[in-house]
GROMACS .gro file of C-alpha atoms in nm:
model
  427
    1MET     CA    1   3.036   6.182   0.928
    2ALA     CA    2   2.775   6.444   0.952
    3ARG     CA    3   2.886   6.500   1.301
    4HIS     CA    4   3.235   6.576   1.205
    5PHE     CA    5   3.137   6.802   0.923
    6LEU     CA    6   2.897   6.998   1.153
    7GLY     CA    7   3.190   7.015   1.403
    8LEU     CA    8   3.413   7.166   1.121
    9TYR     CA    9   3.124   7.424   1.024
   10LEU     CA   10   3.097   7.539   1.382
   11LEU     CA   11   3.480   7.556   1.425
   12ILE     CA   12   3.503   7.768   1.118
   13PHE     CA   13   3.212   7.986   1.230
   14ALA     CA   14   3.367   8.043   1.574
   15THR     CA   15   3.720   8.112   1.405
   16LEU     CA   16   3.552   8.373   1.185
   17ALA     CA   17   3.380   8.526   1.467
   18GLY     CA   18   3.687   8.535   1.702
   19VAL     CA   19   3.917   8.671   1.431
   20SER     CA   20   3.670   8.943   1.311
   21TYR     CA   21   3.639   9.049   1.671
   22VAL     CA   22   4.016   9.082   1.713
   23GLN     CA   23   4.071   9.251   1.405
   24ASP     CA   24   3.812   9.511   1.479
   25LYS     CA   25   3.961   9.558   1.815
   26LEU     CA   26   4.311   9.602   1.662
   27TRP     CA   27   4.204   9.831   1.384
   28GLN     CA   28   4.029  10.068   1.633
   29LEU     CA   29   4.333  10.046   1.858
   30TYR     CA   30   4.596  10.122   1.588
   31SER     CA   31   4.432  10.271   1.279
   32PRO     CA   32   4.421  10.664   1.252
   33ALA     CA   33   4.068  10.794   1.364
   34PHE     CA   34   3.838  10.916   1.133
   35THR     CA   35   3.494  11.061   1.197
   36LEU     CA   36   3.252  11.258   0.987
   37GLU     CA   37   3.251  11.536   1.255
   38ASP     CA   38   3.030  11.821   1.130
   39ARG     CA   39   3.117  12.112   1.384
   40PRO     CA   40   3.475  12.165   1.233
   41LEU     CA   41   3.311  12.169   0.893
   42ILE     CA   42   3.047  12.414   0.991
   43LEU     CA   43   3.305  12.626   1.168
   44ALA     CA   44   3.508  12.609   0.856
   45ALA     CA   45   3.220  12.685   0.613
   46THR     CA   46   3.137  12.981   0.817
   47ALA     CA   47   3.465  13.131   0.818
   48VAL     CA   48   3.477  13.076   0.432
   49ASN     CA   49   3.141  13.234   0.413
   50LEU     CA   50   3.252  13.546   0.605
   51GLU     CA   51   3.539  13.564   0.363
   52LEU     CA   52   3.329  13.536   0.061
   53GLN     CA   53   3.084  13.802   0.198
   54ARG     CA   54   3.382  14.058   0.160
   55HIS     CA   55   3.387  13.986  -0.212
   56PRO     CA   56   3.148  14.040  -0.510
   57VAL     CA   57   2.986  13.702  -0.607
   58ASP     CA   58   3.155  13.697  -0.938
   59GLN     CA   59   3.488  13.656  -0.731
   60TRP     CA   60   3.378  13.384  -0.529
   61LYS     CA   61   3.547  13.116  -0.737
   62ARG     CA   62   3.890  13.292  -0.740
   63THR     CA   63   3.869  13.358  -0.368
   64ILE     CA   64   3.782  12.970  -0.296
   65ALA     CA   65   4.084  12.896  -0.493
   66GLN     CA   66   4.315  13.140  -0.315
   67LEU     CA   67   4.187  12.996   0.033
   68ALA     CA   68   4.245  12.642  -0.091
   69LYS     CA   69   4.608  12.734  -0.183
   70THR     CA   70   4.671  12.887   0.112
   71SER     CA   71   4.506  12.657   0.332
   72GLY     CA   72   4.606  12.328   0.135
   73ALA     CA   73   4.238  12.226   0.162
   74ASP     CA   74   4.080  12.088  -0.151
   75MET     CA   75   3.773  12.317  -0.181
   76ASP     CA   76   3.543  12.407  -0.466
   77LEU     CA   77   3.234  12.619  -0.524
   78LEU     CA   78   2.955  12.432  -0.685
   79ALA     CA   79   2.615  12.547  -0.807
   80THR     CA   80   2.314  12.431  -0.634
   81THR     CA   81   2.184  12.300  -0.955
   82ASP     CA   82   2.480  12.076  -0.983
   83ILE     CA   83   2.384  11.891  -0.673
   84ALA     CA   84   2.169  11.570  -0.732
   85GLY     CA   85   1.963  11.402  -0.465
   86ASN     CA   86   1.641  11.530  -0.302
   87GLU     CA   87   1.759  11.443   0.056
   88ILE     CA   88   2.091  11.632   0.002
   89LEU     CA   89   1.928  11.932  -0.142
   90ILE     CA   90   1.663  11.934   0.146
   91MET     CA   91   1.957  11.915   0.396
   92LEU     CA   92   2.122  12.190   0.245
   93LYS     CA   93   1.830  12.413   0.224
   94ASN     CA   94   1.764  12.347   0.586
   95GLY     CA   95   2.142  12.473   0.663
   96GLY     CA   96   2.273  12.134   0.752
   97VAL     CA   97   2.584  11.947   0.626
   98ALA     CA   98   2.553  11.679   0.356
   99HIS     CA   99   2.821  11.436   0.265
  100MET     CA  100   2.873  11.261  -0.080
  101ARG     CA  101   3.126  10.987  -0.181
  102ALA     CA  102   3.228  10.983  -0.529
  103ALA     CA  103   3.544  10.886  -0.702
  104GLY     CA  104   3.715  10.777  -0.383
  105GLN     CA  105   3.651  11.096  -0.230
  106ILE     CA  106   3.415  11.243   0.052
  107TRP     CA  107   3.264  11.577  -0.048
  108PHE     CA  108   3.142  11.779   0.277
  109LEU     CA  109   2.882  12.002   0.148
  110LYS     CA  110   2.753  12.325   0.311
  111SER     CA  111   2.518  12.587   0.163
  112ILE     CA  112   2.657  12.931   0.122
  113ASP     CA  113   2.338  13.091  -0.036
  114LYS     CA  114   2.037  12.950  -0.234
  115ASN     CA  115   2.266  12.925  -0.557
  116ASN     CA  116   2.599  12.807  -0.433
  117VAL     CA  117   2.739  12.526  -0.220
  118LEU     CA  118   3.082  12.514  -0.071
  119ALA     CA  119   3.244  12.167  -0.131
  120ILE     CA  120   3.527  12.050   0.082
  121LYS     CA  121   3.678  11.742  -0.045
  122THR     CA  122   3.910  11.465   0.140
  123ALA     CA  123   4.007  11.114   0.061
  124ASP     CA  124   3.793  10.828   0.149
  125PRO     CA  125   3.949  10.622   0.409
  126ASP     CA  126   3.764  10.331   0.307
  127THR     CA  127   3.936  10.318  -0.036
  128GLU     CA  128   4.281  10.349   0.098
  129ARG     CA  129   4.413  10.018   0.263
  130GLY     CA  130   4.726  10.087   0.471
  131ALA     CA  131   4.988   9.833   0.560
  132LEU     CA  132   4.820   9.763   0.894
  133ASP     CA  133   4.490   9.678   0.702
  134TRP     CA  134   4.645   9.450   0.479
  135ALA     CA  135   4.844   9.279   0.744
  136LEU     CA  136   4.528   9.229   0.962
  137THR     CA  137   4.337   9.088   0.636
  138VAL     CA  138   4.639   8.840   0.570
  139LEU     CA  139   4.652   8.753   0.923
  140PHE     CA  140   4.266   8.688   0.909
  141TYR     CA  141   4.263   8.441   0.644
  142SER     CA  142   4.578   8.281   0.746
  143THR     CA  143   4.421   8.213   1.084
  144ILE     CA  144   4.131   8.036   0.914
  145ALA     CA  145   4.340   7.835   0.672
  146LEU     CA  146   4.556   7.719   0.958
  147VAL     CA  147   4.250   7.617   1.174
  148ILE     CA  148   4.114   7.418   0.862
  149MET     CA  149   4.457   7.259   0.819
  150ILE     CA  150   4.485   7.144   1.179
  151TRP     CA  151   4.132   6.992   1.158
  152LEU     CA  152   4.215   6.810   0.815
  153TRP     CA  153   4.564   6.707   0.910
  154PRO     CA  154   4.426   6.395   1.134
  155LEU     CA  155   4.173   6.319   0.865
  156ARG     CA  156   4.433   6.313   0.578
  157ARG     CA  157   4.660   6.103   0.790
  158ASP     CA  158   4.392   5.840   0.875
  159LEU     CA  159   4.265   5.825   0.513
  160ARG     CA  160   4.633   5.752   0.422
  161LYS     CA  161   4.620   5.451   0.653
  162LEU     CA  162   4.311   5.346   0.504
  163GLU     CA  163   4.442   5.358   0.168
  164LEU     CA  164   4.744   5.170   0.234
  165SER     CA  165   4.547   4.891   0.423
  166ALA     CA  166   4.302   4.872   0.154
  167GLY     CA  167   4.587   4.859  -0.113
  168GLN     CA  168   4.735   4.556   0.090
  169PHE     CA  169   4.408   4.379   0.105
  170GLY     CA  170   4.365   4.423  -0.275
  171ASN     CA  171   4.701   4.266  -0.319
  172ARG     CA  172   4.554   3.953  -0.167
  173ASN     CA  173   4.679   4.015   0.184
  174TRP     CA  174   4.360   3.928   0.337
  175ALA     CA  175   4.443   4.102   0.679
  176PHE     CA  176   4.275   4.450   0.711
  177LYS     CA  177   4.404   4.641   1.029
  178PRO     CA  178   4.460   4.990   0.983
  179ASP     CA  179   4.563   5.186   1.290
  180ILE     CA  180   4.281   5.409   1.314
  181LYS     CA  181   4.151   5.535   1.660
  182ALA     CA  182   3.794   5.536   1.796
  183ASN     CA  183   3.803   5.932   1.809
  184SER     CA  184   3.924   5.961   1.450
  185GLN     CA  185   3.666   6.142   1.193
  186ILE     CA  186   3.662   5.831   0.968
  187TYR     CA  187   3.649   5.551   1.243
  188PRO     CA  188   3.286   5.462   1.124
  189LEU     CA  189   3.420   5.439   0.774
  190ALA     CA  190   3.711   5.212   0.880
  191GLN     CA  191   3.491   4.991   1.071
  192THR     CA  192   3.277   4.940   0.765
  193PHE     CA  193   3.577   4.852   0.577
  194ARG     CA  194   3.674   4.601   0.857
  195LYS     CA  195   3.342   4.445   0.825
  196MET     CA  196   3.357   4.416   0.448
  197ALA     CA  197   3.710   4.276   0.465
  198ALA     CA  198   3.588   4.027   0.717
  199ARG     CA  199   3.305   3.936   0.499
  200ILE     CA  200   3.514   3.899   0.202
  201ASP     CA  201   3.770   3.680   0.393
  202GLY     CA  202   3.485   3.452   0.504
  203LEU     CA  203   3.376   3.437   0.165
  204ILE     CA  204   3.699   3.334   0.029
  205SER     CA  205   3.758   3.085   0.312
  206SER     CA  206   3.411   2.953   0.235
  207HIS     CA  207   3.470   2.891  -0.117
  208LYS     CA  208   3.804   2.740  -0.037
  209GLU     CA  209   3.623   2.502   0.189
  210MET     CA  210   3.344   2.442  -0.085
  211SER     CA  211   3.592   2.353  -0.349
  212ASN     CA  212   3.779   2.118  -0.131
  213ALA     CA  213   3.475   1.943   0.000
  214LEU     CA  214   3.326   1.917  -0.344
  215SER     CA  215   3.644   1.740  -0.465
  216HIS     CA  216   3.646   1.529  -0.170
  217GLU     CA  217   3.289   1.442  -0.170
  218ILE     CA  218   3.257   1.380  -0.539
  219ARG     CA  219   3.570   1.175  -0.579
  220THR     CA  220   3.434   0.890  -0.349
  221PRO     CA  221   3.122   0.822  -0.538
  222LEU     CA  222   3.296   0.850  -0.879
  223SER     CA  223   3.559   0.615  -0.764
  224ARG     CA  224   3.270   0.381  -0.667
  225MET     CA  225   3.113   0.437  -0.988
  226GLN     CA  226   3.419   0.355  -1.171
  227PHE     CA  227   3.468   0.019  -0.997
  228GLU     CA  228   3.083  -0.069  -1.048
  229ILE     CA  229   3.138   0.010  -1.424
  230GLU     CA  230   3.452  -0.234  -1.428
  231LEU     CA  231   3.252  -0.499  -1.253
  232ALA     CA  232   2.948  -0.456  -1.498
  233GLN     CA  233   3.182  -0.516  -1.776
  234GLU     CA  234   3.327  -0.839  -1.623
  235THR     CA  235   2.966  -0.992  -1.553
  236ASP     CA  236   2.710  -1.146  -1.777
  237SER     CA  237   2.452  -1.159  -1.510
  238SER     CA  238   2.165  -0.945  -1.569
  239SER     CA  239   2.073  -0.947  -1.196
  240ASP     CA  240   2.421  -0.845  -1.116
  241ILE     CA  241   2.412  -0.559  -1.364
  242ARG     CA  242   2.063  -0.449  -1.230
  243ILE     CA  243   2.250  -0.419  -0.896
  244ILE     CA  244   2.538  -0.244  -1.030
  245LEU     CA  245   2.331  -0.002  -1.207
  246GLN     CA  246   2.121   0.066  -0.894
  247HIS     CA  247   2.457   0.145  -0.699
  248ILE     CA  248   2.538   0.371  -0.980
  249LYS     CA  249   2.212   0.561  -0.959
  250ASN     CA  250   2.257   0.591  -0.584
  251ASP     CA  251   2.594   0.749  -0.632
  252ILE     CA  252   2.462   0.977  -0.896
  253GLY     CA  253   2.177   1.067  -0.663
  254ALA     CA  254   2.454   1.154  -0.381
  255ILE     CA  255   2.649   1.388  -0.612
  256ASN     CA  256   2.318   1.550  -0.734
  257ASN     CA  257   2.219   1.593  -0.370
  258LEU     CA  258   2.564   1.753  -0.287
  259ALA     CA  259   2.549   1.994  -0.577
  260THR     CA  260   2.196   2.096  -0.479
  261ALA     CA  261   2.284   2.171  -0.117
  262THR     CA  262   2.607   2.335  -0.234
  263LEU     CA  263   2.423   2.559  -0.472
  264ASN     CA  264   2.168   2.642  -0.206
  265TYR     CA  265   2.441   2.735   0.040
  266ALA     CA  266   2.615   2.964  -0.229
  267ILE     CA  267   2.296   3.153  -0.307
  268LEU     CA  268   2.240   3.228   0.070
  269GLU     CA  269   2.608   3.344   0.093
  270ARG     CA  270   2.563   3.592  -0.192
  271ALA     CA  271   2.590   3.966  -0.068
  272ASP     CA  272   2.282   4.064  -0.260
  273THR     CA  273   2.058   3.782  -0.158
  274ALA     CA  274   1.707   3.942  -0.054
  275ILE     CA  275   1.447   3.760   0.161
  276GLN     CA  276   1.054   3.788   0.111
  277THR     CA  277   0.924   3.866   0.441
  278GLN     CA  278   0.535   3.882   0.508
  279ALA     CA  279   0.333   3.802   0.807
  280HIS     CA  280   0.276   3.414   0.858
  281ASP     CA  281   0.092   3.217   1.106
  282LEU     CA  282   0.354   3.007   1.279
  283THR     CA  283   0.084   2.830   1.503
  284ALA     CA  284   0.018   2.644   1.187
  285LEU     CA  285   0.334   2.626   1.004
  286ILE     CA  286   0.584   2.512   1.277
  287PRO     CA  287   0.348   2.197   1.348
  288ASN     CA  288   0.315   2.127   0.990
  289ILE     CA  289   0.693   2.113   0.950
  290ALA     CA  290   0.735   1.897   1.263
  291GLU     CA  291   0.484   1.642   1.138
  292HIS     CA  292   0.661   1.638   0.793
  293VAL     CA  293   0.978   1.560   0.976
  294ARG     CA  294   0.815   1.315   1.207
  295ARG     CA  295   0.715   1.097   0.914
  296ASP     CA  296   1.087   1.043   0.818
  297ALA     CA  297   1.187   0.973   1.198
  298ARG     CA  298   1.175   0.645   1.386
  299PRO     CA  299   0.844   0.534   1.517
  300ASP     CA  300   0.937   0.586   1.879
  301LEU     CA  301   1.065   0.944   1.828
  302ASN     CA  302   0.818   1.199   1.945
  303ILE     CA  303   0.846   1.561   1.829
  304GLU     CA  304   0.643   1.800   2.039
  305THR     CA  305   0.550   2.168   1.945
  306HIS     CA  306   0.463   2.438   2.188
  307ILE     CA  307   0.364   2.759   2.007
  308GLN     CA  308   0.267   3.104   2.125
  309ASN     CA  309  -0.121   3.105   2.074
  310ASP     CA  310  -0.107   3.456   1.919
  311ALA     CA  311   0.188   3.375   1.692
  312ASN     CA  312  -0.025   3.447   1.368
  313GLY     CA  313   0.126   3.737   1.223
  314ILE     CA  314   0.515   3.684   1.261
  315ILE     CA  315   0.725   3.848   1.002
  316CYS     CA  316   0.965   3.633   0.831
  317ASP     CA  317   1.052   3.444   0.500
  318ALA     CA  318   0.833   3.155   0.536
  319HIS     CA  319   1.024   2.927   0.274
  320LEU     CA  320   1.376   3.014   0.442
  321LEU     CA  321   1.236   2.958   0.808
  322GLU     CA  322   1.089   2.639   0.685
  323THR     CA  323   1.431   2.523   0.556
  324ALA     CA  324   1.612   2.629   0.872
  325ILE     CA  325   1.363   2.436   1.104
  326LYS     CA  326   1.390   2.131   0.892
  327ASN     CA  327   1.754   2.119   0.894
  328ILE     CA  328   1.781   2.167   1.268
  329LEU     CA  329   1.504   1.888   1.326
  330TYR     CA  330   1.676   1.663   1.071
  331ASN     CA  331   1.990   1.691   1.247
  332ALA     CA  332   1.804   1.638   1.572
  333ILE     CA  333   1.633   1.317   1.475
  334ARG     CA  334   1.963   1.148   1.395
  335TYR     CA  335   2.094   1.178   1.759
  336ALA     CA  336   1.764   1.218   1.965
  337ARG     CA  337   1.674   0.924   2.173
  338ARG     CA  338   1.295   0.948   2.224
  339LYS     CA  339   1.197   1.329   2.243
  340ILE     CA  340   1.236   1.627   2.047
  341GLN     CA  341   1.060   1.971   2.160
  342VAL     CA  342   0.982   2.282   1.962
  343THR     CA  343   0.897   2.600   2.130
  344PHE     CA  344   0.811   2.944   1.974
  345VAL     CA  345   0.737   3.264   2.168
  346SER     CA  346   0.739   3.634   2.063
  347GLU     CA  347   0.861   3.872   2.349
  348SER     CA  348   1.056   4.194   2.405
  349GLY     CA  349   1.075   4.283   2.035
  350ASN     CA  350   1.227   3.950   1.930
  351ASN     CA  351   1.088   3.608   1.791
  352ASN     CA  352   1.242   3.327   1.964
  353LEU     CA  353   1.272   2.969   1.837
  354THR     CA  354   1.386   2.688   2.071
  355ILE     CA  355   1.454   2.324   1.948
  356ASP     CA  356   1.559   2.076   2.224
  357ASP     CA  357   1.658   1.699   2.207
  358ASP     CA  358   1.732   1.428   2.463
  359GLY     CA  359   2.035   1.304   2.268
  360PRO     CA  360   2.411   1.330   2.343
  361GLY     CA  361   2.435   1.708   2.291
  362ILE     CA  362   2.727   1.880   2.122
  363PRO     CA  363   3.057   1.947   2.325
  364ALA     CA  364   3.133   2.308   2.432
  365GLU     CA  365   3.423   2.334   2.195
  366ASP     CA  366   3.238   2.241   1.878
  367ARG     CA  367   2.914   2.465   1.954
  368ILE     CA  368   3.073   2.748   1.719
  369ARG     CA  369   3.229   2.522   1.477
  370VAL     CA  370   2.895   2.321   1.386
  371PHE     CA  371   2.787   2.621   1.213
  372GLU     CA  372   3.065   2.643   0.968
  373SER     CA  373   3.018   2.497   0.621
  374PHE     CA  374   3.127   2.144   0.547
  375VAL     CA  375   3.153   2.059   0.927
  376ARG     CA  376   3.052   1.721   1.047
  377LEU     CA  377   3.110   1.632   1.384
  378ASP     CA  378   3.039   1.261   1.354
  379GLN     CA  379   3.342   1.163   1.148
  380SER     CA  380   3.404   0.840   1.360
  381THR     CA  381   3.079   0.693   1.264
  382GLN     CA  382   3.092   0.453   0.946
  383GLN     CA  383   2.774   0.602   0.785
  384LYS     CA  384   2.790   0.942   0.638
  385THR     CA  385   2.520   1.174   0.757
  386GLY     CA  386   2.475   1.481   0.514
  387PHE     CA  387   2.738   1.707   0.379
  388GLY     CA  388   2.805   1.954   0.674
  389LEU     CA  389   2.608   2.236   0.505
  390GLY     CA  390   2.267   2.205   0.711
  391LEU     CA  391   2.356   2.424   1.006
  392ALA     CA  392   2.562   2.644   0.801
  393ILE     CA  393   2.249   2.722   0.596
  394VAL     CA  394   2.043   2.760   0.905
  395ARG     CA  395   2.297   3.034   1.038
  396ARG     CA  396   2.288   3.214   0.719
  397ILE     CA  397   1.897   3.240   0.712
  398PHE     CA  398   1.880   3.381   1.051
  399GLU     CA  399   2.156   3.614   0.960
  400LEU     CA  400   1.942   3.736   0.663
  401HIS     CA  401   1.660   3.780   0.905
  402HIS     CA  402   1.905   4.022   1.099
  403GLY     CA  403   1.893   3.746   1.394
  404SER     CA  404   2.148   3.475   1.513
  405VAL     CA  405   2.133   3.131   1.615
  406SER     CA  406   2.339   2.924   1.875
  407VAL     CA  407   2.356   2.585   2.042
  408SER     CA  408   2.388   2.503   2.401
  409GLU     CA  409   2.291   2.234   2.641
  410SER     CA  410   1.928   2.139   2.676
  411PRO     CA  411   1.736   2.083   2.985
  412LEU     CA  412   1.636   1.748   2.816
  413GLY     CA  413   1.997   1.625   2.839
  414GLY     CA  414   2.074   1.690   2.456
  415ALA     CA  415   2.137   1.999   2.250
  416ARG     CA  416   1.934   2.313   2.241
  417PHE     CA  417   1.920   2.536   1.937
  418PHE     CA  418   1.810   2.873   1.992
  419ALA     CA  419   1.725   3.116   1.717
  420THR     CA  420   1.617   3.479   1.739
  421TRP     CA  421   1.536   3.760   1.507
  422PRO     CA  422   1.359   4.080   1.557
  423ARG     CA  423   0.966   4.128   1.516
  424ASN     CA  424   1.019   4.399   1.247
  425VAL     CA  425   1.249   4.245   1.009
  426ILE     CA  426   1.378   4.494   0.738
  427ASP     CA  427   1.439   4.321   0.398
   0.00000   0.00000   0.00000
């Protein structure tokens, strides 16, 4: 927006300069000429002085009045003591002509002798604004107003479009598509609104999916618990009751795990979520995470780590990064056959984390959808694996680091998860 206001400022400045120049030229061309020419005054004052010398001093006032009446000139005889201003007095003493402005008039002063000064008065042209002057002034400001209106009209039009689109969006029409061109002054503002609307739409969709998933995921263990309670009511065997109670306990644990995962995901989805970034030593952190996950994996599954030697001052939120790596690794150990490989390098201003496995991989059509919330690609299997939130949490964690994560085909034959974020993360 600063660029557009600077453009308006320069436009107004150029308009003022151009209109002022044209106004001056028109005024010089059509206005009556006026100049404080001294030679005609000296000549007139000399003629008046010669006439006065023919009369006694005490008759000079009357003589001046007769000359003024005959010639139509506004003349008067002033005493030198009535003249104020040292510069004017010095000029008159040296025989020059002085000028004074007072009460909307110009007084041309010429000394007659050391005690008397001839004053010839005329109207000050600066105080008399003619029709041409008023017309040029009106034209001057009208032109400025027209230029500003022309500049503001597209702005007002686009703001109106933005207002209508925002109003429709506020009325739960979740499509935000104002027709604002890229050269518009408010195009960056419209883009910001689009991103905000997309974010809100995504949050609403995410909450809908969360509500649907919660109702679906909770219904199953609740049904099992209800069934187990009915069985417990019909049996007298203490061993059967213990088994039933263990099943109920497992179902309660599943509900608790679902609530915890959902809460963690909801916290990360909040717009005001802040990350705590510091410099961390990934040469120790990543191998420790891999070793922790390996303990929960099959004995024949190998997890290798290849960490850049100087990765000891990497800016990140260590807790969130650990969560992201664990989620990817736990996802990998479910499908990997014998090998998982974790690689970290920092180059070209970015931190790059790669996790490969030798499993069946992820189909190309599902490589974007896999990062959505409550999406599980293994629906055909009898055993449930997670709630479909792990990779959605991974995506959000790297978004909070101003980075991204993607999945592709691995050289090992399975899936490759590639995450990147800038070296200098701004919280």
